Short mmCIF file of C-alpha atoms in Angstrom, two decimals:
data_model
loop_
_atom_site.label_atom_id
_atom_site.label_comp_id
_atom_site.label_asym_id
_atom_site.label_seq_id
_atom_site.Cartn_x
_atom_site.Cartn_y
_atom_site.Cartn_z
CA MET A 1336 7.20 -9.35 -46.87
CA GLU A 1337 10.04 -6.97 -44.91
CA PRO A 1338 10.24 -7.68 -41.09
CA ILE A 1339 8.76 -4.88 -39.20
CA GLN A 1340 11.55 -2.67 -37.94
CA ARG A 1341 10.77 -1.54 -34.57
CA LYS A 1342 11.59 2.33 -33.13
CA GLU A 1343 13.04 3.60 -30.17
CA TYR A 1344 11.43 6.03 -29.26
CA ARG A 1345 13.93 8.71 -27.28
CA ALA A 1346 12.40 12.13 -25.45
CA PRO A 1347 16.08 13.35 -25.31
CA ALA A 1348 14.84 16.35 -23.22
CA LEU A 1349 13.23 14.56 -21.14
CA GLU A 1350 16.36 12.34 -20.81
CA LYS A 1351 18.26 15.21 -19.80
CA GLY A 1352 16.14 17.16 -17.10
CA LEU A 1353 15.82 13.27 -15.37
CA GLU A 1354 19.34 12.73 -15.30
CA ILE A 1355 19.68 16.44 -13.68
CA LEU A 1356 17.13 15.14 -11.09
CA GLU A 1357 19.01 12.19 -10.81
CA LEU A 1358 22.60 13.52 -10.19
CA LEU A 1359 21.70 16.48 -7.94
CA ALA A 1360 19.55 14.09 -5.49
CA CYS A 1361 22.28 12.29 -4.63
CA GLN A 1362 24.62 15.54 -3.92
CA THR A 1363 24.95 16.36 0.09
CA GLU A 1364 25.51 20.48 -1.41
CA SER A 1365 24.22 22.09 -4.59
CA LEU A 1366 26.25 21.87 -7.96
CA THR A 1367 27.17 24.90 -10.51
CA LYS A 1368 25.96 24.22 -14.48
CA LYS A 1369 29.41 23.36 -15.26
CA GLN A 1370 29.84 21.47 -12.07
CA ILE A 1371 26.57 19.66 -13.15
CA ALA A 1372 27.64 19.30 -17.34
CA THR A 1373 30.85 17.71 -16.13
CA GLN A 1374 29.53 15.29 -14.24
CA LEU A 1375 26.74 14.34 -17.04
CA ASN A 1376 29.06 13.62 -19.55
CA ARG A 1377 27.20 16.87 -21.26
CA SER A 1378 27.93 20.30 -22.65
CA VAL A 1379 26.44 23.48 -20.50
CA ASN A 1380 24.79 24.18 -23.61
CA GLU A 1381 22.48 20.73 -23.70
CA ILE A 1382 21.45 21.67 -19.99
CA PHE A 1383 20.93 25.21 -19.78
CA ARG A 1384 17.49 25.30 -21.16
CA MET A 1385 16.71 21.59 -18.93
CA LEU A 1386 18.15 24.25 -15.58
CA ILE A 1387 15.79 27.15 -16.47
CA VAL A 1388 12.47 24.46 -16.87
CA LEU A 1389 13.02 22.82 -13.81
CA VAL A 1390 13.76 25.97 -11.68
CA GLU A 1391 10.70 27.42 -13.29
CA LYS A 1392 8.30 24.44 -12.22
CA GLN A 1393 9.86 24.36 -8.86
CA TYR A 1394 11.51 21.31 -9.35
CA LEU A 1395 15.11 23.00 -9.02
CA GLU A 1396 16.08 26.22 -6.52
CA PHE A 1397 18.50 28.30 -7.86
CA ASP A 1398 21.01 30.23 -5.54
CA ALA A 1399 22.41 33.63 -7.67
CA ASP A 1400 24.82 34.26 -4.49
CA THR A 1401 26.14 30.89 -5.02
CA ALA A 1402 25.38 30.52 -8.43
CA THR A 1403 24.18 26.59 -7.63
CA TYR A 1404 21.27 24.25 -8.04
CA ALA A 1405 19.29 22.34 -5.71
CA LEU A 1406 16.78 20.04 -5.63
CA THR A 1407 13.72 21.34 -4.00
CA LEU A 1408 11.31 19.09 -1.96
CA LYS A 1409 8.79 18.96 -5.02
CA MET A 1410 9.39 15.64 -5.60
CA PHE A 1411 9.03 14.42 -2.20
CA ALA A 1412 5.99 15.94 -1.94
CA LEU A 1413 4.17 14.98 -5.14
CA SER A 1414 5.38 11.09 -4.26
CA ASN A 1415 4.14 11.30 -0.76
CA GLN A 1416 0.70 11.82 -2.81
CA ALA A 1417 0.76 8.30 -3.63
CA PRO A 1418 2.66 6.13 -0.76
CA PRO A 1419 4.70 3.59 -2.25
CA ILE A 1420 3.64 0.70 0.17
CA GLU A 1421 -0.13 2.24 -0.50
CA ARG A 1422 0.39 1.75 -3.82
CA LEU A 1423 2.06 -1.69 -3.51
CA LEU A 1424 -1.02 -3.02 -1.63
CA LYS A 1425 -3.18 -1.67 -4.80
CA LYS A 1426 -1.27 -3.75 -7.22
CA ALA A 1427 -0.53 -6.68 -4.72
CA ARG A 1428 -4.42 -7.18 -3.70
CA PRO A 1429 -5.29 -8.96 -6.76
CA LEU A 1430 -1.93 -10.49 -7.43
CA MET A 1431 -2.60 -12.10 -3.48
CA GLU A 1432 -6.25 -13.32 -4.60
CA THR A 1433 -5.22 -15.13 -7.72
CA LEU A 1434 -2.06 -16.77 -6.09
CA SER A 1435 -4.35 -17.93 -3.17
CA TYR A 1436 -6.89 -19.53 -5.53
CA LEU A 1437 -4.27 -21.01 -7.76
CA VAL A 1438 -1.72 -22.94 -4.75
CA ASN A 1439 -4.68 -23.45 -2.42
CA GLN A 1440 -2.82 -21.41 0.23
CA SER A 1441 -2.78 -17.98 2.31
CA CYS A 1442 -0.87 -15.39 1.35
CA HIS A 1443 0.12 -12.23 3.52
CA ILE A 1444 2.49 -9.43 3.12
CA SER A 1445 4.54 -7.64 6.01
CA ARG A 1446 6.78 -4.32 6.77
CA TYR A 1447 8.52 -3.43 8.73
CA SER A 1448 8.83 -0.18 10.77
CA ASN A 1449 9.26 1.34 13.73
CA GLY A 1450 11.50 -1.94 15.73
CA LYS A 1451 8.05 -3.99 14.34
CA LEU A 1452 7.39 -6.57 11.49
CA ILE A 1453 3.54 -6.35 10.94
CA VAL A 1454 0.93 -8.20 8.78
CA ILE A 1455 -0.43 -5.40 6.34
CA ALA A 1456 -2.03 -7.29 4.01
CA GLY A 1457 -3.50 -10.82 3.64
CA GLN A 1458 -5.47 -13.18 1.93
CA GLU A 1459 -7.19 -16.50 3.21
CA SER A 1460 -7.47 -19.95 1.40
CA PRO A 1461 -10.11 -20.44 -0.44
CA TYR A 1462 -10.28 -24.34 0.65
CA LYS A 1463 -12.22 -24.59 3.95
CA MET A 1464 -9.56 -24.86 6.10
CA GLY A 1465 -5.86 -22.96 5.80
CA PHE A 1466 -3.93 -20.52 8.45
CA SER A 1467 -3.73 -16.99 7.79
CA LEU A 1468 -2.42 -13.82 9.95
CA ARG A 1469 -4.35 -11.35 10.49
CA ILE A 1470 -3.60 -7.54 9.77
CA GLY A 1471 -1.56 -6.07 12.43
CA ALA A 1472 -0.08 -9.02 13.33
CA GLU A 1473 3.17 -8.63 14.71
CA LEU A 1474 5.33 -10.99 13.71
CA ASP A 1475 8.31 -12.61 15.61
CA ILE A 1476 11.75 -11.19 13.06
CA GLY A 1477 13.70 -14.15 14.60
CA ALA A 1478 11.76 -17.32 13.70
CA SER A 1479 9.95 -16.13 10.89
CA GLY A 1480 10.22 -16.46 7.16
CA SER A 1481 9.40 -12.83 6.92
CA GLY A 1482 11.92 -11.87 9.61
CA LEU A 1483 14.41 -13.73 8.22
CA VAL A 1484 13.90 -12.93 4.59
CA LEU A 1485 13.67 -9.39 5.77
CA LEU A 1486 16.83 -10.07 8.00
CA SER A 1487 18.93 -11.24 4.75
CA PHE A 1488 17.64 -8.45 2.10
CA SER A 1489 18.31 -5.72 4.60
CA GLU A 1490 21.59 -3.67 4.26
CA PRO A 1491 24.44 -5.11 7.13
CA THR A 1492 23.93 -1.22 9.07
CA LYS A 1493 19.91 -1.36 8.69
CA ARG A 1494 19.86 -5.36 9.24
CA SER A 1495 22.58 -4.59 12.51
CA GLU A 1496 19.66 -1.20 14.19
CA ILE A 1497 16.80 -3.82 13.08
CA LEU A 1498 18.80 -7.13 15.69
CA ALA A 1499 19.73 -4.13 18.00
CA GLN A 1500 15.89 -3.67 18.47
CA GLN A 1501 15.03 -7.26 19.39
CA ASP A 1502 15.16 -7.89 23.20
CA ASP A 1503 14.90 -11.33 23.01
CA PHE A 1504 17.41 -11.88 21.07
CA THR A 1505 20.82 -14.35 22.25
CA SER A 1506 23.61 -15.85 21.00
CA GLN A 1507 22.21 -19.03 19.86
CA ASN A 1508 19.66 -16.70 18.22
CA LEU A 1509 22.04 -14.28 16.48
CA ASP A 1510 23.60 -17.56 15.02
CA PHE A 1511 21.03 -19.05 13.63
CA ILE A 1512 20.63 -16.02 11.61
CA ARG A 1513 24.29 -15.68 10.26
CA LYS A 1514 23.60 -19.62 8.66
CA LYS A 1515 20.28 -18.25 7.49
CA VAL A 1516 21.22 -15.30 5.40
CA GLU A 1517 24.16 -16.38 3.83
CA THR A 1518 21.54 -19.14 2.74
CA ILE A 1519 18.87 -16.54 1.80
CA GLU A 1520 20.64 -14.24 -0.09
CA GLU A 1521 22.54 -16.72 -2.26
CA GLN A 1522 19.06 -18.17 -2.98
CA GLY A 1523 16.36 -15.09 -3.27
CA TYR A 1524 13.77 -16.54 -0.76
CA TYR A 1525 13.11 -18.79 2.44
CA VAL A 1526 11.92 -22.25 2.50
CA GLY A 1527 11.44 -23.59 6.24
CA ASP A 1528 9.42 -25.86 9.04
CA SER A 1529 7.30 -22.78 11.01
CA PRO A 1530 9.27 -22.75 13.98
CA GLN A 1531 6.05 -21.86 15.98
CA ILE A 1532 3.01 -23.91 14.32
CA SER A 1533 3.92 -28.13 13.57
CA GLY A 1534 2.74 -28.49 10.23
CA VAL A 1535 3.28 -24.93 8.44
CA THR A 1536 6.08 -24.77 5.86
CA ASN A 1537 6.56 -20.90 5.53
CA ILE A 1538 7.33 -19.89 2.36
CA SER A 1539 8.67 -15.85 2.03
CA VAL A 1540 9.94 -13.52 -0.99
CA PRO A 1541 11.66 -10.18 -0.91
CA ILE A 1542 9.75 -7.25 -2.66
CA PHE A 1543 12.08 -4.16 -3.48
CA GLY A 1544 11.78 -0.76 -3.65
CA VAL A 1545 12.85 1.77 -6.48
CA LEU A 1546 16.30 1.76 -4.56
CA ASP A 1547 16.56 -1.89 -4.80
CA GLU A 1548 16.30 -1.66 -1.16
CA ILE A 1549 13.50 -4.51 0.53
CA VAL A 1550 10.05 -3.22 1.65
CA ALA A 1551 8.31 -5.65 2.44
CA VAL A 1552 8.13 -9.41 2.34
CA ILE A 1553 5.56 -11.89 0.81
CA THR A 1554 4.60 -15.12 2.87
CA VAL A 1555 2.88 -18.62 2.46
CA PRO A 1556 2.61 -20.38 5.37
CA TYR A 1557 2.57 -23.74 3.49
CA ILE A 1558 -0.18 -26.40 4.79
CA THR A 1559 0.39 -29.57 3.90
CA LEU A 1560 -3.21 -31.43 2.96
CA ASN A 1561 -3.39 -35.39 2.25
CA SER A 1562 -3.77 -35.76 -1.20
CA LYS A 1563 -5.56 -38.66 -0.79
CA THR A 1564 -9.52 -36.77 1.45
CA VAL A 1565 -8.52 -33.72 -0.59
CA SER A 1566 -10.70 -33.48 -4.00
CA HIS A 1567 -9.05 -30.56 -5.69
CA ASP A 1568 -5.31 -30.09 -7.39
CA ILE A 1569 -2.57 -29.30 -4.68
CA ALA A 1570 0.09 -27.42 -5.46
CA ASP A 1571 3.41 -28.92 -3.69
CA ILE A 1572 5.71 -26.48 -1.98
CA GLU A 1573 8.12 -26.15 -4.87
CA LYS A 1574 4.92 -24.91 -7.12
CA THR A 1575 3.91 -22.55 -4.61
CA ARG A 1576 7.41 -21.15 -4.45
CA ASP A 1577 8.37 -20.81 -7.99
CA GLU A 1578 4.02 -18.77 -7.89
CA LEU A 1579 5.22 -16.95 -4.99
CA LEU A 1580 8.37 -15.81 -6.85
CA LYS A 1581 6.45 -15.00 -10.33
CA MET A 1582 3.86 -12.34 -8.27
CA ALA A 1583 7.44 -11.06 -6.39
CA GLU A 1584 8.50 -10.01 -9.37
CA ILE A 1585 5.66 -8.41 -10.67
CA LEU A 1586 5.87 -6.42 -7.39
CA HIS A 1587 9.13 -5.21 -7.27
CA GLN A 1588 9.44 -1.57 -8.14
CA ARG A 1589 13.22 -1.27 -8.93
#
């Protein structure tokens, strides 16, 4: 039997339309047809009809005086009808529940906003004992796995902005953070003892958005249980880290 050949389904018109939108989204000034065609390495004839349709559908606006095209706010409006974080949490909640039952630990997702790192979702451990944070809890950016991951995967400018908004940072804090950032960036996650709670190991992994920016952090505050007295299987730190990384990979929007 001959092997079945997979067909690569293409939509050339759609591809050209998306290329135009992506190009104009990166521009500070509107562009002419010729400029758009040149930057996309296409002919004017190839993109002419796409531009007409995008203007008719109000994704682009055409300035007759300058014969240039620019994005409208339509895509922004559409995207805000289903906010990214709302979509992220809708997707994350069943995964968090599965993860917690798999490793018998709690987990939570935190997000940075207005100078604060806030817990926006959580799942308690199914075991009778565990450690979890309430939704709305504010995390210490310089002394938590979530905060260190946030700093490690933020752009340098954003990282400086975050640090500048923390009133209680000392030069010792900053030296500690700089050393941690290098390691966390290299390995892609953070695993370390909680500086605030004895017996808890923070396992934190970044979640990235469509522009490869960090949008949230998912953390398991791992509690070490005594295997001699606990009747169920206990996932070790390495197993828990691996499962957390798998979950984050599913949640990445990039």
